[in-house]
Amino acid sequence: MVQYFGARRLQRRTDFPLLAPLLDITVALDPQLLVAYKFGAIFLSAPSSYGAAEPQKAIALLRRGIQANPEEWRLWHDLGFIYYWDLKDYRAASEAYREGSRHPDAAPWMQVMAAVIEEKGGNRETSRFLWTEIHNSAEDETIRKNASMHLETLRALDDIEELERLAGRFRERAGRWPQSLQEMIAAGLLQGIPADPQKYPYQLQSDGRITLHPNSEVKLDYGPSPEAR
């Protein structure tokens, strides 16, 4: 399964027609192979730029894993996360976290996430909490790297929102958009040239918009939710 996914990526293919069938075979042979459910769900649900873009199949795989491994509360976390991040189905996400929180060994934050998602939906703070938990608890470097990329996205979105707000304040005072970030520093709105999580300086456009440096690899198209964009 991993070899298939890796080979398709190396070929720069964006379709993975055999991924779900291979996962079905894998878990049929070993229903307790937890890594197949976790990694399989990640690959299946990820957008077509780096995955199969089939979140419903990821959900079916995880529910199969939960049925075969009812003691594994983290599979409920994985299920809730796909509902939350990929499908923006916050009610289903909250229900998954709540169901997982009933397991006697479940982490306390499972119940917290059920309540927060039910109340706030897909705001950035909720997304940041989830990706931080995934990053800190992941044993696999690929999962940690993926979580780090999403955390970079969330930080950059926060930075851009704040910088555009400050550019708006400059316009209110001066009657025009600032011509450079240095001009915003001179106006006392910034203490220095702000940089994205990869240390590249943000770019100020003539209409007050903030964009990434051309060399930056931070991805803004992840987007935590339609609400937060």
mmCIF file of N, CA and C in Angstrom, residues 96-206:
data_model
loop_
_atom_site.group_PDB
_atom_site.id
_atom_site.type_symbol
_atom_site.label_atom_id
_atom_site.label_comp_id
_atom_site.label_asym_id
_atom_site.label_seq_id
_atom_site.Cartn_x
_atom_site.Cartn_y
_atom_site.Cartn_z
ATOM 1 N N ALA A 96 -18.381 12.136 16.965
ATOM 2 C CA ALA A 96 -17.283 11.168 16.961
ATOM 3 C C ALA A 96 -16.373 11.375 18.171
ATOM 4 N N TYR A 97 -16.032 12.620 18.461
ATOM 5 C CA TYR A 97 -15.188 12.888 19.630
ATOM 6 C C TYR A 97 -15.907 12.516 20.921
ATOM 7 N N ARG A 98 -17.186 12.796 20.983
ATOM 8 C CA ARG A 98 -17.943 12.456 22.184
ATOM 9 C C ARG A 98 -18.006 10.941 22.378
ATOM 10 N N GLU A 99 -18.232 10.213 21.296
ATOM 11 C CA GLU A 99 -18.285 8.751 21.392
ATOM 12 C C GLU A 99 -16.933 8.205 21.839
ATOM 13 N N GLY A 100 -15.855 8.735 21.261
ATOM 14 C CA GLY A 100 -14.527 8.285 21.662
ATOM 15 C C GLY A 100 -14.195 8.641 23.100
ATOM 16 N N SER A 101 -14.723 9.753 23.589
ATOM 17 C CA SER A 101 -14.430 10.177 24.965
ATOM 18 C C SER A 101 -15.024 9.237 26.000
ATOM 19 N N ARG A 102 -15.987 8.425 25.595
ATOM 20 C CA ARG A 102 -16.611 7.485 26.529
ATOM 21 C C ARG A 102 -15.717 6.288 26.829
ATOM 22 N N HIS A 103 -14.677 6.102 26.032
ATOM 23 C CA HIS A 103 -13.759 5.001 26.288
ATOM 24 C C HIS A 103 -13.000 5.286 27.583
ATOM 25 N N PRO A 104 -12.847 4.285 28.460
ATOM 26 C CA PRO A 104 -12.201 4.534 29.768
ATOM 27 C C PRO A 104 -10.765 5.034 29.668
ATOM 28 N N ASP A 105 -10.062 4.734 28.587
ATOM 29 C CA ASP A 105 -8.671 5.172 28.448
ATOM 30 C C ASP A 105 -8.522 6.433 27.609
ATOM 31 N N ALA A 106 -9.624 6.998 27.161
ATOM 32 C CA ALA A 106 -9.553 8.156 26.263
ATOM 33 C C ALA A 106 -8.936 9.362 26.970
ATOM 34 N N ALA A 107 -8.197 10.161 26.202
ATOM 35 C CA ALA A 107 -7.617 11.390 26.741
ATOM 36 C C ALA A 107 -8.727 12.376 27.100
ATOM 37 N N PRO A 108 -8.519 13.169 28.155
ATOM 38 C CA PRO A 108 -9.554 14.130 28.567
ATOM 39 C C PRO A 108 -9.941 15.120 27.487
ATOM 40 N N TRP A 109 -9.003 15.458 26.599
ATOM 41 C CA TRP A 109 -9.298 16.458 25.577
ATOM 42 C C TRP A 109 -10.301 15.970 24.539
ATOM 43 N N MET A 110 -10.576 14.662 24.485
ATOM 44 C CA MET A 110 -11.590 14.177 23.551
ATOM 45 C C MET A 110 -12.958 14.779 23.886
ATOM 46 N N GLN A 111 -13.290 14.799 25.168
ATOM 47 C CA GLN A 111 -14.566 15.374 25.593
ATOM 48 C C GLN A 111 -14.566 16.885 25.375
ATOM 49 N N VAL A 112 -13.414 17.521 25.606
ATOM 50 C CA VAL A 112 -13.284 18.959 25.378
ATOM 51 C C VAL A 112 -13.538 19.282 23.907
ATOM 52 N N MET A 113 -12.925 18.487 23.010
ATOM 53 C CA MET A 113 -13.091 18.753 21.585
ATOM 54 C C MET A 113 -14.537 18.565 21.149
ATOM 55 N N ALA A 114 -15.214 17.580 21.710
ATOM 56 C CA ALA A 114 -16.620 17.381 21.362
ATOM 57 C C ALA A 114 -17.422 18.640 21.672
ATOM 58 N N ALA A 115 -17.166 19.224 22.833
ATOM 59 C CA ALA A 115 -17.908 20.421 23.241
ATOM 60 C C ALA A 115 -17.500 21.645 22.422
ATOM 61 N N VAL A 116 -16.190 21.819 22.178
ATOM 62 C CA VAL A 116 -15.708 22.993 21.460
ATOM 63 C C VAL A 116 -16.201 22.996 20.017
ATOM 64 N N ILE A 117 -16.129 21.843 19.357
ATOM 65 C CA ILE A 117 -16.581 21.772 17.959
ATOM 66 C C ILE A 117 -18.078 22.013 17.878
ATOM 67 N N GLU A 118 -18.816 21.468 18.828
ATOM 68 C CA GLU A 118 -20.264 21.678 18.829
ATOM 69 C C GLU A 118 -20.598 23.158 18.983
ATOM 70 N N GLU A 119 -19.797 23.858 19.795
ATOM 71 C CA GLU A 119 -20.080 25.267 20.073
ATOM 72 C C GLU A 119 -19.535 26.203 18.996
ATOM 73 N N LYS A 120 -18.294 25.952 18.553
ATOM 74 C CA LYS A 120 -17.606 26.938 17.717
ATOM 75 C C LYS A 120 -17.398 26.506 16.277
ATOM 76 N N GLY A 121 -17.649 25.250 15.961
ATOM 77 C CA GLY A 121 -17.461 24.810 14.579
ATOM 78 C C GLY A 121 -16.004 24.837 14.169
ATOM 79 N N GLY A 122 -15.727 25.403 12.990
ATOM 80 C CA GLY A 122 -14.396 25.292 12.405
ATOM 81 C C GLY A 122 -13.519 26.511 12.540
ATOM 82 N N ASN A 123 -13.467 27.143 13.707
ATOM 83 C CA ASN A 123 -12.588 28.301 13.811
ATOM 84 C C ASN A 123 -11.119 27.866 13.893
ATOM 85 N N ARG A 124 -10.226 28.809 13.739
ATOM 86 C CA ARG A 124 -8.804 28.473 13.652
ATOM 87 C C ARG A 124 -8.248 27.921 14.954
ATOM 88 N N GLU A 125 -8.722 28.422 16.072
ATOM 89 C CA GLU A 125 -8.204 27.926 17.338
ATOM 90 C C GLU A 125 -8.513 26.444 17.517
ATOM 91 N N THR A 126 -9.707 26.035 17.112
ATOM 92 C CA THR A 126 -10.047 24.618 17.174
ATOM 93 C C THR A 126 -9.145 23.817 16.256
ATOM 94 N N SER A 127 -8.939 24.311 15.041
ATOM 95 C CA SER A 127 -8.055 23.638 14.092
ATOM 96 C C SER A 127 -6.644 23.539 14.651
ATOM 97 N N ARG A 128 -6.170 24.625 15.255
ATOM 98 C CA ARG A 128 -4.807 24.625 15.803
ATOM 99 C C ARG A 128 -4.673 23.600 16.928
ATOM 100 N N PHE A 129 -5.678 23.511 17.778
ATOM 101 C CA PHE A 129 -5.641 22.528 18.860
ATOM 102 C C PHE A 129 -5.531 21.118 18.298
ATOM 103 N N LEU A 130 -6.341 20.822 17.283
ATOM 104 C CA LEU A 130 -6.347 19.480 16.703
ATOM 105 C C LEU A 130 -5.011 19.148 16.040
ATOM 106 N N TRP A 131 -4.493 20.062 15.228
ATOM 107 C CA TRP A 131 -3.229 19.770 14.541
ATOM 108 C C TRP A 131 -2.066 19.686 15.527
ATOM 109 N N THR A 132 -2.110 20.473 16.593
ATOM 110 C CA THR A 132 -1.067 20.392 17.615
ATOM 111 C C THR A 132 -1.108 19.039 18.307
ATOM 112 N N GLU A 133 -2.313 18.569 18.617
ATOM 113 C CA GLU A 133 -2.446 17.264 19.255
ATOM 114 C C GLU A 133 -1.944 16.156 18.329
ATOM 115 N N ILE A 134 -2.277 16.261 17.046
ATOM 116 C CA ILE A 134 -1.799 15.257 16.088
ATOM 117 C C ILE A 134 -0.276 15.289 16.017
ATOM 118 N N HIS A 135 0.299 16.483 15.945
ATOM 119 C CA HIS A 135 1.747 16.611 15.865
ATOM 120 C C HIS A 135 2.425 16.022 17.094
ATOM 121 N N ASN A 136 1.913 16.333 18.267
ATOM 122 C CA ASN A 136 2.574 15.908 19.505
ATOM 123 C C ASN A 136 2.403 14.426 19.799
ATOM 124 N N SER A 137 1.324 13.837 19.296
ATOM 125 C CA SER A 137 1.060 12.430 19.617
ATOM 126 C C SER A 137 1.496 11.464 18.518
ATOM 127 N N ALA A 138 1.822 11.989 17.337
ATOM 128 C CA ALA A 138 2.166 11.107 16.207
ATOM 129 C C ALA A 138 3.517 10.431 16.431
ATOM 130 N N GLU A 139 3.573 9.158 16.136
ATOM 131 C CA GLU A 139 4.826 8.414 16.201
ATOM 132 C C GLU A 139 5.527 8.383 14.844
ATOM 133 N N ASP A 140 4.816 8.709 13.796
ATOM 134 C CA ASP A 140 5.378 8.657 12.453
ATOM 135 C C ASP A 140 5.783 10.052 12.002
ATOM 136 N N GLU A 141 6.966 10.153 11.400
ATOM 137 C CA GLU A 141 7.493 11.446 10.983
ATOM 138 C C GLU A 141 6.656 12.085 9.876
ATOM 139 N N THR A 142 6.078 11.256 8.995
ATOM 140 C CA THR A 142 5.254 11.788 7.914
ATOM 141 C C THR A 142 4.032 12.508 8.464
ATOM 142 N N ILE A 143 3.403 11.925 9.475
ATOM 143 C CA ILE A 143 2.229 12.545 10.092
ATOM 144 C C ILE A 143 2.627 13.831 10.807
ATOM 145 N N ARG A 144 3.766 13.804 11.511
ATOM 146 C CA ARG A 144 4.217 15.019 12.192
ATOM 147 C C ARG A 144 4.509 16.133 11.198
ATOM 148 N N LYS A 145 5.147 15.771 10.079
ATOM 149 C CA LYS A 145 5.459 16.776 9.066
ATOM 150 C C LYS A 145 4.187 17.368 8.480
ATOM 151 N N ASN A 146 3.206 16.521 8.210
ATOM 152 C CA ASN A 146 1.935 16.997 7.674
ATOM 153 C C ASN A 146 1.260 17.948 8.665
ATOM 154 N N ALA A 147 1.284 17.574 9.951
ATOM 155 C CA ALA A 147 0.691 18.442 10.971
ATOM 156 C C ALA A 147 1.426 19.773 11.054
ATOM 157 N N SER A 148 2.755 19.734 10.953
ATOM 158 C CA SER A 148 3.541 20.976 10.997
ATOM 159 C C SER A 148 3.184 21.900 9.844
ATOM 160 N N MET A 149 2.968 21.328 8.665
ATOM 161 C CA MET A 149 2.596 22.135 7.505
ATOM 162 C C MET A 149 1.262 22.828 7.735
ATOM 163 N N HIS A 150 0.298 22.112 8.330
ATOM 164 C CA HIS A 150 -0.997 22.726 8.595
ATOM 165 C C HIS A 150 -0.895 23.790 9.685
ATOM 166 N N LEU A 151 -0.041 23.568 10.681
ATOM 167 C CA LEU A 151 0.154 24.578 11.716
ATOM 168 C C LEU A 151 0.808 25.829 11.130
ATOM 169 N N GLU A 152 1.713 25.644 10.175
ATOM 170 C CA GLU A 152 2.289 26.798 9.482
ATOM 171 C C GLU A 152 1.214 27.578 8.733
ATOM 172 N N THR A 153 0.312 26.855 8.094
ATOM 173 C CA THR A 153 -0.785 27.500 7.378
ATOM 174 C C THR A 153 -1.624 28.354 8.319
ATOM 175 N N LEU A 154 -1.983 27.789 9.459
ATOM 176 C CA LEU A 154 -2.830 28.504 10.407
ATOM 177 C C LEU A 154 -2.127 29.750 10.944
ATOM 178 N N ARG A 155 -0.841 29.625 11.222
ATOM 179 C CA ARG A 155 -0.102 30.800 11.701
ATOM 180 C C ARG A 155 -0.042 31.873 10.623
ATOM 181 N N ALA A 156 0.223 31.464 9.375
ATOM 182 C CA ALA A 156 0.306 32.438 8.288
ATOM 183 C C ALA A 156 -1.031 33.134 8.071
ATOM 184 N N LEU A 157 -2.128 32.388 8.161
ATOM 185 C CA LEU A 157 -3.451 32.996 8.007
ATOM 186 C C LEU A 157 -3.707 34.030 9.095
ATOM 187 N N ASP A 158 -3.295 33.716 10.323
ATOM 188 C CA ASP A 158 -3.426 34.682 11.419
ATOM 189 C C ASP A 158 -2.581 35.925 11.144
ATOM 190 N N ASP A 159 -1.331 35.700 10.721
ATOM 191 C CA ASP A 159 -0.431 36.825 10.441
ATOM 192 C C ASP A 159 -1.002 37.731 9.351
ATOM 193 N N ILE A 160 -1.457 37.116 8.266
ATOM 194 C CA ILE A 160 -1.975 37.893 7.138
ATOM 195 C C ILE A 160 -3.202 38.701 7.549
ATOM 196 N N GLU A 161 -4.073 38.076 8.322
ATOM 197 C CA GLU A 161 -5.273 38.774 8.787
ATOM 198 C C GLU A 161 -4.899 39.997 9.619
ATOM 199 N N GLU A 162 -3.912 39.837 10.517
ATOM 200 C CA GLU A 162 -3.503 40.941 11.377
ATOM 201 C C GLU A 162 -2.786 42.028 10.575
ATOM 202 N N LEU A 163 -1.925 41.644 9.649
ATOM 203 C CA LEU A 163 -1.206 42.630 8.840
ATOM 204 C C LEU A 163 -2.155 43.432 7.952
ATOM 205 N N GLU A 164 -3.157 42.758 7.404
ATOM 206 C CA GLU A 164 -4.128 43.489 6.583
ATOM 207 C C GLU A 164 -4.978 44.420 7.441
ATOM 208 N N ARG A 165 -5.227 44.023 8.685
ATOM 209 C CA ARG A 165 -5.946 44.913 9.595
ATOM 210 C C ARG A 165 -5.115 46.167 9.872
ATOM 211 N N LEU A 166 -3.800 45.983 10.081
ATOM 212 C CA LEU A 166 -2.924 47.124 10.339
ATOM 213 C C LEU A 166 -2.776 48.006 9.101
ATOM 214 N N ALA A 167 -2.746 47.394 7.921
ATOM 215 C CA ALA A 167 -2.707 48.197 6.689
ATOM 216 C C ALA A 167 -3.966 49.041 6.570
ATOM 217 N N GLY A 168 -5.099 48.472 7.011
ATOM 218 C CA GLY A 168 -6.341 49.232 7.016
ATOM 219 C C GLY A 168 -6.288 50.414 7.975
ATOM 220 N N ARG A 169 -5.633 50.226 9.125
ATOM 221 C CA ARG A 169 -5.479 51.337 10.075
ATOM 222 C C ARG A 169 -4.628 52.452 9.472
ATOM 223 N N PHE A 170 -3.580 52.058 8.750
ATOM 224 C CA PHE A 170 -2.744 53.066 8.083
ATOM 225 C C PHE A 170 -3.584 53.884 7.098
ATOM 226 N N ARG A 171 -4.426 53.192 6.361
ATOM 227 C CA ARG A 171 -5.264 53.888 5.367
ATOM 228 C C ARG A 171 -6.237 54.844 6.045
ATOM 229 N N GLU A 172 -6.770 54.436 7.197
ATOM 230 C CA GLU A 172 -7.680 55.324 7.923
ATOM 231 C C GLU A 172 -6.976 56.608 8.337
ATOM 232 N N ARG A 173 -5.706 56.484 8.720
ATOM 233 C CA ARG A 173 -4.951 57.666 9.160
ATOM 234 C C ARG A 173 -4.477 58.522 7.981
ATOM 235 N N ALA A 174 -3.939 57.859 6.944
ATOM 236 C CA ALA A 174 -3.263 58.576 5.858
ATOM 237 C C ALA A 174 -4.142 58.819 4.641
ATOM 238 N N GLY A 175 -5.274 58.146 4.574
ATOM 239 C CA GLY A 175 -6.145 58.304 3.416
ATOM 240 C C GLY A 175 -5.670 57.548 2.193
ATOM 241 N N ARG A 176 -4.724 56.644 2.377
ATOM 242 C CA ARG A 176 -4.199 55.828 1.272
ATOM 243 C C ARG A 176 -3.602 54.557 1.871
ATOM 244 N N TRP A 177 -3.375 53.576 0.981
ATOM 245 C CA TRP A 177 -2.732 52.350 1.443
ATOM 246 C C TRP A 177 -1.238 52.593 1.643
ATOM 247 N N PRO A 178 -0.606 51.917 2.595
ATOM 248 C CA PRO A 178 0.856 52.060 2.736
ATOM 249 C C PRO A 178 1.563 51.524 1.497
ATOM 250 N N GLN A 179 2.683 52.143 1.175
ATOM 251 C CA GLN A 179 3.437 51.731 -0.008
ATOM 252 C C GLN A 179 4.429 50.620 0.282
ATOM 253 N N SER A 180 4.715 50.392 1.549
ATOM 254 C CA SER A 180 5.666 49.356 1.926
ATOM 255 C C SER A 180 5.472 48.995 3.394
ATOM 256 N N LEU A 181 6.017 47.865 3.789
ATOM 257 C CA LEU A 181 5.997 47.487 5.200
ATOM 258 C C LEU A 181 6.877 48.432 6.010
ATOM 259 N N GLN A 182 7.948 48.932 5.385
ATOM 260 C CA GLN A 182 8.807 49.895 6.077
ATOM 261 C C GLN A 182 8.016 51.149 6.460
ATOM 262 N N GLU A 183 7.076 51.545 5.595
ATOM 263 C CA GLU A 183 6.257 52.718 5.896
ATOM 264 C C GLU A 183 5.341 52.432 7.086
ATOM 265 N N MET A 184 4.890 51.204 7.205
ATOM 266 C CA MET A 184 4.077 50.837 8.362
ATOM 267 C C MET A 184 4.914 50.821 9.635
ATOM 268 N N ILE A 185 6.192 50.454 9.508
ATOM 269 C CA ILE A 185 7.099 50.509 10.658
ATOM 270 C C ILE A 185 7.284 51.962 11.090
ATOM 271 N N ALA A 186 7.512 52.836 10.118
ATOM 272 C CA ALA A 186 7.714 54.257 10.422
ATOM 273 C C ALA A 186 6.486 54.871 11.077
ATOM 274 N N ALA A 187 5.296 54.326 10.745
ATOM 275 C CA ALA A 187 4.057 54.843 11.325
ATOM 276 C C ALA A 187 3.774 54.244 12.700
ATOM 277 N N GLY A 188 4.656 53.370 13.162
ATOM 278 C CA GLY A 188 4.487 52.778 14.483
ATOM 279 C C GLY A 188 3.527 51.601 14.521
ATOM 280 N N LEU A 189 3.161 51.093 13.358
ATOM 281 C CA LEU A 189 2.217 49.976 13.305
ATOM 282 C C LEU A 189 2.910 48.618 13.363
ATOM 283 N N LEU A 190 4.177 48.593 13.015
ATOM 284 C CA LEU A 190 4.968 47.362 13.059
ATOM 285 C C LEU A 190 6.295 47.649 13.735
ATOM 286 N N GLN A 191 6.864 46.628 14.394
ATOM 287 C CA GLN A 191 8.173 46.792 15.017
ATOM 288 C C GLN A 191 9.303 46.325 14.109
ATOM 289 N N GLY A 192 8.960 45.564 13.095
ATOM 290 C CA GLY A 192 9.960 45.068 12.162
ATOM 291 C C GLY A 192 9.271 44.423 10.978
ATOM 292 N N ILE A 193 10.067 43.931 10.029
ATOM 293 C CA ILE A 193 9.498 43.261 8.859
ATOM 294 C C ILE A 193 9.001 41.885 9.282
ATOM 295 N N PRO A 194 7.700 41.639 9.201
ATOM 296 C CA PRO A 194 7.168 40.336 9.631
ATOM 297 C C PRO A 194 7.486 39.246 8.613
ATOM 298 N N ALA A 195 7.760 38.048 9.130
ATOM 299 C CA ALA A 195 8.091 36.914 8.271
ATOM 300 C C ALA A 195 7.133 35.764 8.528
ATOM 301 N N ASP A 196 6.956 34.946 7.516
ATOM 302 C CA ASP A 196 6.075 33.784 7.644
ATOM 303 C C ASP A 196 6.787 32.672 8.417
ATOM 304 N N PRO A 197 6.131 31.551 8.684
ATOM 305 C CA PRO A 197 6.754 30.482 9.473
ATOM 306 C C PRO A 197 8.031 29.909 8.866
ATOM 307 N N GLN A 198 8.259 30.146 7.570
ATOM 308 C CA GLN A 198 9.496 29.686 6.939
ATOM 309 C C GLN A 198 10.528 30.795 6.816
ATOM 310 N N LYS A 199 10.294 31.886 7.529
ATOM 311 C CA LYS A 199 11.229 33.012 7.646
ATOM 312 C C LYS A 199 11.290 33.904 6.408
ATOM 313 N N TYR A 200 10.364 33.756 5.496
ATOM 314 C CA TYR A 200 10.314 34.656 4.337
ATOM 315 C C TYR A 200 9.433 35.863 4.679
ATOM 316 N N PRO A 201 9.842 37.076 4.279
ATOM 317 C CA PRO A 201 9.038 38.261 4.605
ATOM 318 C C PRO A 201 7.718 38.262 3.833
ATOM 319 N N TYR A 202 6.677 38.702 4.524
ATOM 320 C CA TYR A 202 5.391 38.874 3.842
ATOM 321 C C TYR A 202 5.499 40.012 2.832
ATOM 322 N N GLN A 203 4.632 39.960 1.819
ATOM 323 C CA GLN A 203 4.655 40.959 0.750
ATOM 324 C C GLN A 203 3.398 41.826 0.815
ATOM 325 N N LEU A 204 3.584 43.143 0.814
ATOM 326 C CA LEU A 204 2.469 44.080 0.835
ATOM 327 C C LEU A 204 2.120 44.480 -0.588
ATOM 328 N N GLN A 205 0.858 44.310 -0.953
ATOM 329 C CA GLN A 205 0.406 44.697 -2.289
ATOM 330 C C GLN A 205 -0.167 46.119 -2.267
ATOM 331 N N SER A 206 -0.344 46.691 -3.444
ATOM 332 C CA SER A 206 -0.753 48.092 -3.544
ATOM 333 C C SER A 206 -2.154 48.337 -3.003
#
